[in-house]
Each structure stands twice: as structure tokens, then as C-alpha cells.
Amino acid sequence: MFTIGDFARYGRVSARMLRHYDAIGLLRPDRTDPVTGYRFYGAAQLARLNRIIALKDLGFTLQQVRAILDEQVGPEELRGMLRLRRAELEEAMAAAAARLAQVEARLRSIESEGHMSADDVVVKNVAAVRVAELTGTAVGFEPEDITPVIGPLYDRLFPLLGTVGVSPSGPGIAHYEDAPEGGGAVVVHAGVTVSAPLGPLGDTGITVVELPPFEAATAVHRGSMDGVLPTAQALAHWIDANGYRSAGYAREVSLECPEDQEKWVTELQEPVARA
């Protein structure tokens, strides 16, 4: 018989862990002294302890380990659990590979430019959002094409919302899509977050729509949107260098919009997919 300390040493676990296994019924001691409460383990129990450690190393929870060892899980179910664990590990490896690619891209950027870029890009899941919007058409997607269209749309949007008693509940969100007529034309959607019902808002020309969730590579632009091109180009370069591809036009989320446009803060949210 082994004391709990000796058994822990042979099994390469802590005595505290053995007490926990005892408490949850995963590995009971062979004998417990009724007077002192000391636990004693048999040599044959090392085999069960080794199986516990091996299954834990595969990523199973202690509850799953107990079910497997006590034969509460059949062969088919165990195969299913192992396939699921394999898929989880593959997903974790893909995520680690993506982070490694980001580190390598950042290193290349520092080595080529001699300093760390101040334009950090973050990939995140953007939730669905409801916006009230007006739309127009621009001849192209260059800032000089978009500004003359989107500015007047926003100038009209907020007064019109006031006429129907709808107040913004979040930031302004501009989004874009290719115009049906083609030729490089772009449909401009000038919107703002609201909690109003979906559909037209009276005869204002405003429509409340639900923008779907998506995975986005995001960057923060500071200053007037007339000067957004360098930030957009840096974002595009990051997407290409980190194993992604663009899946559409970037949304523009207005985080701060003081009178001085040079103090504006706008988040670019470009939809992406793995290349």
C-alpha cells in the first residue's frame, strides 16, 4: 500500500489532486484509516491513474473521464467524442497558425519600415445591427466620389429622423455595395443605429434595415474621411499579408464626430474570409 504522498509521487500528480479525484468519485483510495483519515492506495490503482492522466491530456473533462473509465460511454460515443476533440484541436491549430502569420507579418513590417506601425488591425466578429438609412449612388469608391454623396445624405438623415420622433441609439454606420448598373458605380448607404421597427419611416425616404453579422478586419482612422485612403490601404495590405481575402466593401462606423473633421474617429470594418 502507498500513502497518498508516495502514490502522488509515483503517479506524478499532486496529493491535492488525488484528494479532488476522491471527492468526485473518480479515484477512490483503496483504504482510508477510520481514525486518522489517511488515504492509502494500491499499486494496481496506478493503471487507473495513468488512464485518467492520458484522457485529461486529450482534453476530456473529469466528468467525461469518469464516464469513460466506468464504461458509461460506449465505443461509438467514445469515437464521436474523440472526433469532436480532434476537430477542436484542428481549430485551435488553425487559430494558432493565423496568429503566427500575424506575428510574421508584423515582423516583416517592422524590418521593412524600421518601426512598429501605429495602425493596429484587429479581426473580430461584428454583431448584427439595426440602422435607419438614406441611400444614394456615387460614380466610384474613391473619397472624392463618396464625399459629395454621403455628406448631403447625412445632412438630411438626422432632421428627417426628428420629424418622425426617432432618435439614434448608437453610432453612424455607412456601408456600400456595387450599383446594379455596374461601371464602377457604388450604392452609398448613410445610416445611424436605431431601435425603431424595420421598414420605411413614413414618407421620409428613410428605411430601417438590419445589417447582418460578419467577420471583419478592423482598423481605426483618425481625421477627415477625405484622408481615409492611407488607412484603407494599410488595412488591405494587412488582410493580404495575413492570409485573408476581402469579402466586400468596408463599413465605416463613426465613433467620434466633432465639428472639426480632423478630430473624427472612424472604425473601418472590412468583411474578410480565409484566403
mmCIF file of C-alpha atoms in Angstrom:
data_model
loop_
_atom_site.group_PDB
_atom_site.id
_atom_site.type_symbol
_atom_site.label_atom_id
_atom_site.label_comp_id
_atom_site.label_asym_id
_atom_site.label_seq_id
_atom_site.Cartn_x
_atom_site.Cartn_y
_atom_site.Cartn_z
ATOM 1 C CA MET A 1 0.000 0.000 0.000
ATOM 2 C CA PHE A 2 1.110 3.551 -0.716
ATOM 3 C CA THR A 3 0.469 6.645 1.348
ATOM 4 C CA ILE A 4 -1.146 9.478 -0.569
ATOM 5 C CA GLY A 5 2.217 11.247 -0.772
ATOM 6 C CA ASP A 6 4.028 8.217 -2.195
ATOM 7 C CA PHE A 7 1.197 7.434 -4.619
ATOM 8 C CA ALA A 8 1.161 11.049 -5.804
ATOM 9 C CA ARG A 9 4.912 10.896 -6.389
ATOM 10 C CA TYR A 10 4.701 7.656 -8.381
ATOM 11 C CA GLY A 11 1.769 8.937 -10.389
ATOM 12 C CA ARG A 12 3.355 12.372 -10.911
ATOM 13 C CA VAL A 13 0.317 14.263 -9.637
ATOM 14 C CA SER A 14 -0.219 16.308 -6.507
ATOM 15 C CA ALA A 15 -1.743 15.000 -3.301
ATOM 16 C CA ARG A 16 -4.279 17.814 -3.583
ATOM 17 C CA MET A 17 -5.353 16.462 -6.986
ATOM 18 C CA LEU A 18 -5.737 12.953 -5.559
ATOM 19 C CA ARG A 19 -7.989 14.343 -2.827
ATOM 20 C CA HIS A 20 -10.063 16.041 -5.517
ATOM 21 C CA TYR A 21 -10.329 12.799 -7.505
ATOM 22 C CA ASP A 22 -11.502 11.080 -4.340
ATOM 23 C CA ALA A 23 -14.088 13.785 -3.642
ATOM 24 C CA ILE A 24 -15.680 13.491 -7.111
ATOM 25 C CA GLY A 25 -15.549 9.678 -7.153
ATOM 26 C CA LEU A 26 -13.000 9.441 -9.950
ATOM 27 C CA LEU A 27 -10.272 7.606 -7.993
ATOM 28 C CA ARG A 28 -11.085 6.384 -4.514
ATOM 29 C CA PRO A 29 -8.251 5.304 -2.199
ATOM 30 C CA ASP A 30 -8.013 1.567 -1.605
ATOM 31 C CA ARG A 31 -8.348 2.170 2.111
ATOM 32 C CA THR A 32 -8.940 5.143 4.405
ATOM 33 C CA ASP A 33 -7.912 4.939 8.048
ATOM 34 C CA PRO A 34 -11.122 5.466 10.071
ATOM 35 C CA VAL A 35 -9.244 7.175 12.884
ATOM 36 C CA THR A 36 -6.721 9.414 11.138
ATOM 37 C CA GLY A 37 -8.468 9.793 7.762
ATOM 38 C CA TYR A 38 -5.205 8.971 5.975
ATOM 39 C CA ARG A 39 -5.664 7.617 2.470
ATOM 40 C CA PHE A 40 -3.818 4.542 1.176
ATOM 41 C CA TYR A 41 -3.613 3.382 -2.437
ATOM 42 C CA GLY A 42 -2.809 0.024 -4.027
ATOM 43 C CA ALA A 43 -0.235 -0.450 -6.777
ATOM 44 C CA ALA A 44 -2.963 -1.661 -9.164
ATOM 45 C CA GLN A 45 -4.596 1.775 -8.929
ATOM 46 C CA LEU A 46 -1.673 3.317 -10.783
ATOM 47 C CA ALA A 47 -3.140 1.916 -14.005
ATOM 48 C CA ARG A 48 -6.400 3.842 -13.478
ATOM 49 C CA LEU A 49 -4.466 6.984 -12.542
ATOM 50 C CA ASN A 50 -2.399 6.693 -15.727
ATOM 51 C CA ARG A 51 -5.591 6.373 -17.803
ATOM 52 C CA ILE A 52 -7.019 9.453 -16.078
ATOM 53 C CA ILE A 53 -3.894 11.452 -16.930
ATOM 54 C CA ALA A 54 -3.880 10.201 -20.530
ATOM 55 C CA LEU A 55 -7.550 11.096 -21.089
ATOM 56 C CA LYS A 56 -7.070 14.506 -19.471
ATOM 57 C CA ASP A 57 -4.142 15.131 -21.822
ATOM 58 C CA LEU A 58 -6.551 14.503 -24.716
ATOM 59 C CA GLY A 59 -8.661 17.356 -23.411
ATOM 60 C CA PHE A 60 -11.543 15.466 -21.797
ATOM 61 C CA THR A 61 -13.197 16.893 -18.686
ATOM 62 C CA LEU A 62 -13.014 14.947 -15.428
ATOM 63 C CA GLN A 63 -16.721 14.110 -15.745
ATOM 64 C CA GLN A 64 -16.083 12.667 -19.223
ATOM 65 C CA VAL A 65 -13.039 10.764 -17.948
ATOM 66 C CA ARG A 66 -15.088 9.172 -15.179
ATOM 67 C CA ALA A 67 -17.824 8.142 -17.625
ATOM 68 C CA ILE A 68 -15.249 6.581 -19.969
ATOM 69 C CA LEU A 69 -13.418 4.678 -17.201
ATOM 70 C CA ASP A 70 -16.630 3.449 -15.615
ATOM 71 C CA GLU A 71 -17.784 2.179 -19.025
ATOM 72 C CA GLN A 72 -20.771 4.511 -19.146
ATOM 73 C CA VAL A 73 -19.644 5.533 -22.645
ATOM 74 C CA GLY A 74 -19.954 3.023 -25.474
ATOM 75 C CA PRO A 75 -17.430 2.608 -28.311
ATOM 76 C CA GLU A 76 -19.476 4.638 -30.798
ATOM 77 C CA GLU A 77 -19.959 7.506 -28.362
ATOM 78 C CA LEU A 78 -16.257 7.431 -27.478
ATOM 79 C CA ARG A 79 -15.353 7.599 -31.165
ATOM 80 C CA GLY A 80 -17.669 10.592 -31.504
ATOM 81 C CA MET A 81 -16.049 12.298 -28.511
ATOM 82 C CA LEU A 82 -12.600 11.713 -29.979
ATOM 83 C CA ARG A 83 -13.650 13.055 -33.398
ATOM 84 C CA LEU A 84 -15.058 16.163 -31.725
ATOM 85 C CA ARG A 85 -11.842 16.625 -29.756
ATOM 86 C CA ARG A 86 -9.841 16.234 -32.977
ATOM 87 C CA ALA A 87 -11.938 18.953 -34.629
ATOM 88 C CA GLU A 88 -11.401 21.247 -31.621
ATOM 89 C CA LEU A 89 -7.642 20.711 -31.768
ATOM 90 C CA GLU A 90 -7.584 21.344 -35.526
ATOM 91 C CA GLU A 91 -9.480 24.599 -34.977
ATOM 92 C CA ALA A 92 -7.025 25.609 -32.246
ATOM 93 C CA MET A 93 -4.090 24.813 -34.559
ATOM 94 C CA ALA A 94 -5.641 26.936 -37.325
ATOM 95 C CA ALA A 95 -6.107 29.822 -34.889
ATOM 96 C CA ALA A 96 -2.513 29.480 -33.710
ATOM 97 C CA ALA A 97 -1.306 29.412 -37.331
ATOM 98 C CA ALA A 98 -3.274 32.608 -38.004
ATOM 99 C CA ARG A 99 -1.670 34.313 -35.003
ATOM 100 C CA LEU A 100 1.753 33.127 -36.181
ATOM 101 C CA ALA A 101 1.084 34.636 -39.609
ATOM 102 C CA GLN A 102 0.149 37.932 -37.937
ATOM 103 C CA VAL A 103 3.365 37.916 -35.904
ATOM 104 C CA GLU A 104 5.425 37.203 -39.011
ATOM 105 C CA ALA A 105 3.657 39.953 -40.954
ATOM 106 C CA ARG A 106 4.289 42.428 -38.123
ATOM 107 C CA LEU A 107 7.953 41.426 -38.033
ATOM 108 C CA ARG A 108 8.262 41.949 -41.793
ATOM 109 C CA SER A 109 6.613 45.346 -41.436
ATOM 110 C CA ILE A 110 8.993 46.415 -38.671
ATOM 111 C CA GLU A 111 12.000 45.130 -40.597
ATOM 112 C CA SER A 112 10.998 46.948 -43.782
ATOM 113 C CA GLU A 113 9.837 50.208 -42.175
ATOM 114 C CA GLY A 114 12.204 50.314 -39.206
ATOM 115 C CA HIS A 115 9.384 50.855 -36.667
ATOM 116 C CA MET A 116 6.149 49.333 -35.420
ATOM 117 C CA SER A 117 3.021 50.506 -37.251
ATOM 118 C CA ALA A 118 0.583 52.610 -35.227
ATOM 119 C CA ASP A 119 -2.350 51.284 -37.292
ATOM 120 C CA ASP A 120 -3.254 48.088 -35.415
ATOM 121 C CA VAL A 121 -5.643 45.732 -37.195
ATOM 122 C CA VAL A 122 -7.971 43.505 -35.191
ATOM 123 C CA VAL A 123 -10.081 40.650 -36.585
ATOM 124 C CA LYS A 124 -13.395 40.347 -34.757
ATOM 125 C CA ASN A 125 -16.980 39.208 -35.145
ATOM 126 C CA VAL A 126 -19.274 42.171 -35.745
ATOM 127 C CA ALA A 127 -22.791 41.681 -34.395
ATOM 128 C CA ALA A 128 -25.965 42.374 -36.349
ATOM 129 C CA VAL A 129 -27.126 45.977 -36.033
ATOM 130 C CA ARG A 130 -30.285 47.889 -36.929
ATOM 131 C CA VAL A 131 -29.858 51.181 -38.773
ATOM 132 C CA ALA A 132 -32.059 53.885 -40.279
ATOM 133 C CA GLU A 133 -30.578 54.924 -43.601
ATOM 134 C CA LEU A 134 -30.835 57.007 -46.727
ATOM 135 C CA THR A 135 -29.192 55.849 -49.941
ATOM 136 C CA GLY A 136 -27.600 57.439 -52.981
ATOM 137 C CA THR A 137 -25.256 56.480 -55.813
ATOM 138 C CA ALA A 138 -21.642 57.516 -56.304
ATOM 139 C CA VAL A 139 -19.770 57.135 -59.580
ATOM 140 C CA GLY A 140 -16.890 55.351 -57.828
ATOM 141 C CA PHE A 141 -15.442 54.387 -54.474
ATOM 142 C CA GLU A 142 -12.700 56.998 -54.248
ATOM 143 C CA PRO A 143 -13.086 59.520 -51.395
ATOM 144 C CA GLU A 144 -13.673 62.330 -53.904
ATOM 145 C CA ASP A 145 -16.609 60.312 -55.311
ATOM 146 C CA ILE A 146 -18.142 59.291 -51.978
ATOM 147 C CA THR A 147 -17.913 62.578 -50.044
ATOM 148 C CA PRO A 148 -20.277 64.634 -52.295
ATOM 149 C CA VAL A 149 -22.909 61.900 -51.959
ATOM 150 C CA ILE A 150 -22.659 60.789 -48.341
ATOM 151 C CA GLY A 151 -22.364 64.287 -46.840
ATOM 152 C CA PRO A 152 -25.776 65.507 -48.076
ATOM 153 C CA LEU A 153 -27.364 62.162 -47.130
ATOM 154 C CA TYR A 154 -26.297 62.576 -43.501
ATOM 155 C CA ASP A 155 -27.297 66.265 -43.569
ATOM 156 C CA ARG A 156 -30.848 65.138 -44.444
ATOM 157 C CA LEU A 157 -30.960 61.999 -42.290
ATOM 158 C CA PHE A 158 -30.918 63.460 -38.786
ATOM 159 C CA PRO A 159 -33.519 66.226 -39.314
ATOM 160 C CA LEU A 160 -35.833 63.712 -41.005
ATOM 161 C CA LEU A 161 -35.476 61.293 -38.081
ATOM 162 C CA GLY A 162 -36.558 64.123 -35.791
ATOM 163 C CA THR A 163 -39.767 64.645 -37.788
ATOM 164 C CA VAL A 164 -40.878 61.064 -37.063
ATOM 165 C CA GLY A 165 -39.677 61.021 -33.453
ATOM 166 C CA VAL A 166 -36.844 58.535 -33.913
ATOM 167 C CA SER A 167 -33.593 59.131 -32.028
ATOM 168 C CA PRO A 168 -30.244 57.459 -32.778
ATOM 169 C CA SER A 169 -29.284 54.761 -30.278
ATOM 170 C CA GLY A 170 -25.703 54.301 -31.427
ATOM 171 C CA PRO A 171 -23.051 55.420 -33.917
ATOM 172 C CA GLY A 172 -23.458 56.323 -37.545
ATOM 173 C CA ILE A 173 -22.733 53.425 -39.900
ATOM 174 C CA ALA A 174 -22.048 53.878 -43.606
ATOM 175 C CA HIS A 175 -21.906 50.847 -45.874
ATOM 176 C CA TYR A 176 -21.580 50.295 -49.585
ATOM 177 C CA GLU A 177 -22.403 47.904 -52.411
ATOM 178 C CA ASP A 178 -21.895 47.744 -56.155
ATOM 179 C CA ALA A 179 -24.600 49.599 -58.055
ATOM 180 C CA PRO A 180 -26.851 47.441 -60.285
ATOM 181 C CA GLU A 181 -25.897 49.464 -63.354
ATOM 182 C CA GLY A 182 -22.229 48.488 -62.916
ATOM 183 C CA GLY A 183 -19.484 50.580 -64.428
ATOM 184 C CA GLY A 184 -17.809 51.032 -61.048
ATOM 185 C CA ALA A 185 -20.758 52.906 -59.545
ATOM 186 C CA VAL A 186 -21.425 52.340 -55.828
ATOM 187 C CA VAL A 187 -24.630 52.488 -53.792
ATOM 188 C CA VAL A 188 -23.970 54.603 -50.694
ATOM 189 C CA HIS A 189 -25.923 53.782 -47.519
ATOM 190 C CA ALA A 190 -25.740 56.574 -44.922
ATOM 191 C CA GLY A 191 -27.165 55.175 -41.700
ATOM 192 C CA VAL A 192 -27.288 55.513 -37.948
ATOM 193 C CA THR A 193 -28.019 52.936 -35.283
ATOM 194 C CA VAL A 194 -31.648 52.959 -34.078
ATOM 195 C CA SER A 195 -34.091 50.726 -32.209
ATOM 196 C CA ALA A 196 -37.070 51.510 -34.469
ATOM 197 C CA PRO A 197 -39.166 48.820 -36.248
ATOM 198 C CA LEU A 198 -37.929 47.544 -39.600
ATOM 199 C CA GLY A 199 -39.272 49.107 -42.782
ATOM 200 C CA PRO A 200 -39.920 52.609 -44.204
ATOM 201 C CA LEU A 201 -40.244 55.535 -41.782
ATOM 202 C CA GLY A 202 -43.326 57.269 -43.160
ATOM 203 C CA ASP A 203 -42.701 59.300 -46.314
ATOM 204 C CA THR A 204 -39.228 60.472 -45.202
ATOM 205 C CA GLY A 205 -37.395 58.181 -47.639
ATOM 206 C CA ILE A 206 -35.614 56.607 -44.650
ATOM 207 C CA THR A 207 -35.639 52.813 -44.335
ATOM 208 C CA VAL A 208 -34.824 50.865 -41.181
ATOM 209 C CA VAL A 209 -32.830 47.726 -42.040
ATOM 210 C CA GLU A 210 -30.965 45.019 -40.152
ATOM 211 C CA LEU A 211 -27.306 44.726 -41.153
ATOM 212 C CA PRO A 212 -26.129 41.102 -40.782
ATOM 213 C CA PRO A 213 -23.255 39.949 -38.565
ATOM 214 C CA PHE A 214 -19.890 39.199 -40.177
ATOM 215 C CA GLU A 215 -16.209 38.605 -39.506
ATOM 216 C CA ALA A 216 -14.237 41.786 -40.065
ATOM 217 C CA ALA A 217 -10.684 43.037 -40.125
ATOM 218 C CA THR A 218 -10.896 46.407 -38.395
ATOM 219 C CA ALA A 219 -8.706 49.491 -38.208
ATOM 220 C CA VAL A 220 -9.248 52.923 -36.672
ATOM 221 C CA HIS A 221 -8.959 56.021 -38.869
ATOM 222 C CA ARG A 222 -8.397 59.405 -37.238
ATOM 223 C CA GLY A 223 -9.259 62.541 -39.168
ATOM 224 C CA SER A 224 -11.464 63.557 -42.050
ATOM 225 C CA MET A 225 -12.804 60.780 -44.266
ATOM 226 C CA ASP A 226 -11.308 62.661 -47.212
ATOM 227 C CA GLY A 227 -7.973 61.321 -45.951
ATOM 228 C CA VAL A 228 -9.107 57.746 -45.305
ATOM 229 C CA LEU A 229 -7.202 56.236 -48.253
ATOM 230 C CA PRO A 230 -3.889 55.524 -46.412
ATOM 231 C CA THR A 231 -5.759 53.748 -43.584
ATOM 232 C CA ALA A 232 -7.814 51.750 -46.086
ATOM 233 C CA GLN A 233 -4.664 50.798 -47.992
ATOM 234 C CA ALA A 234 -2.893 49.745 -44.788
ATOM 235 C CA LEU A 235 -5.919 47.600 -43.901
ATOM 236 C CA ALA A 236 -5.923 45.998 -47.374
ATOM 237 C CA HIS A 237 -2.185 45.271 -47.094
ATOM 238 C CA TRP A 238 -2.694 43.639 -43.682
ATOM 239 C CA ILE A 239 -5.543 41.460 -44.998
ATOM 240 C CA ASP A 240 -3.395 40.202 -47.868
ATOM 241 C CA ALA A 241 -0.305 39.651 -45.700
ATOM 242 C CA ASN A 242 -2.159 37.683 -43.014
ATOM 243 C CA GLY A 243 -3.861 35.023 -45.083
ATOM 244 C CA TYR A 244 -7.272 36.655 -45.523
ATOM 245 C CA ARG A 245 -9.163 37.984 -48.527
ATOM 246 C CA SER A 246 -11.609 40.860 -48.629
ATOM 247 C CA ALA A 247 -15.267 39.830 -48.856
ATOM 248 C CA GLY A 248 -16.740 43.230 -49.678
ATOM 249 C CA TYR A 249 -16.634 46.962 -49.021
ATOM 250 C CA ALA A 250 -15.659 48.148 -45.549
ATOM 251 C CA ARG A 251 -18.289 49.580 -43.244
ATOM 252 C CA GLU A 252 -17.463 52.939 -41.665
ATOM 253 C CA VAL A 253 -18.537 53.261 -38.032
ATOM 254 C CA SER A 254 -18.398 56.831 -36.723
ATOM 255 C CA LEU A 255 -17.059 56.648 -33.160
ATOM 256 C CA GLU A 256 -16.489 60.390 -32.662
ATOM 257 C CA CYS A 257 -17.753 63.186 -34.929
ATOM 258 C CA PRO A 258 -16.969 66.653 -33.505
ATOM 259 C CA GLU A 259 -17.336 69.753 -35.674
ATOM 260 C CA ASP A 260 -13.652 69.646 -36.527
ATOM 261 C CA GLN A 261 -13.467 66.786 -39.017
ATOM 262 C CA GLU A 262 -9.751 66.371 -38.384
ATOM 263 C CA LYS A 263 -10.731 65.051 -34.933
ATOM 264 C CA TRP A 264 -13.126 62.432 -36.246
ATOM 265 C CA VAL A 265 -12.551 58.812 -35.174
ATOM 266 C CA THR A 266 -13.910 56.167 -37.550
ATOM 267 C CA GLU A 267 -13.574 52.401 -37.430
ATOM 268 C CA LEU A 268 -13.238 50.642 -40.777
ATOM 269 C CA GLN A 269 -14.806 47.169 -40.660
ATOM 270 C CA GLU A 270 -13.885 45.197 -43.771
ATOM 271 C CA PRO A 271 -15.552 41.786 -44.174
ATOM 272 C CA VAL A 272 -12.961 39.034 -44.602
ATOM 273 C CA ALA A 273 -12.672 35.316 -45.231
ATOM 274 C CA ARG A 274 -9.705 32.953 -45.070
ATOM 275 C CA ALA A 275 -7.782 33.011 -48.360
#
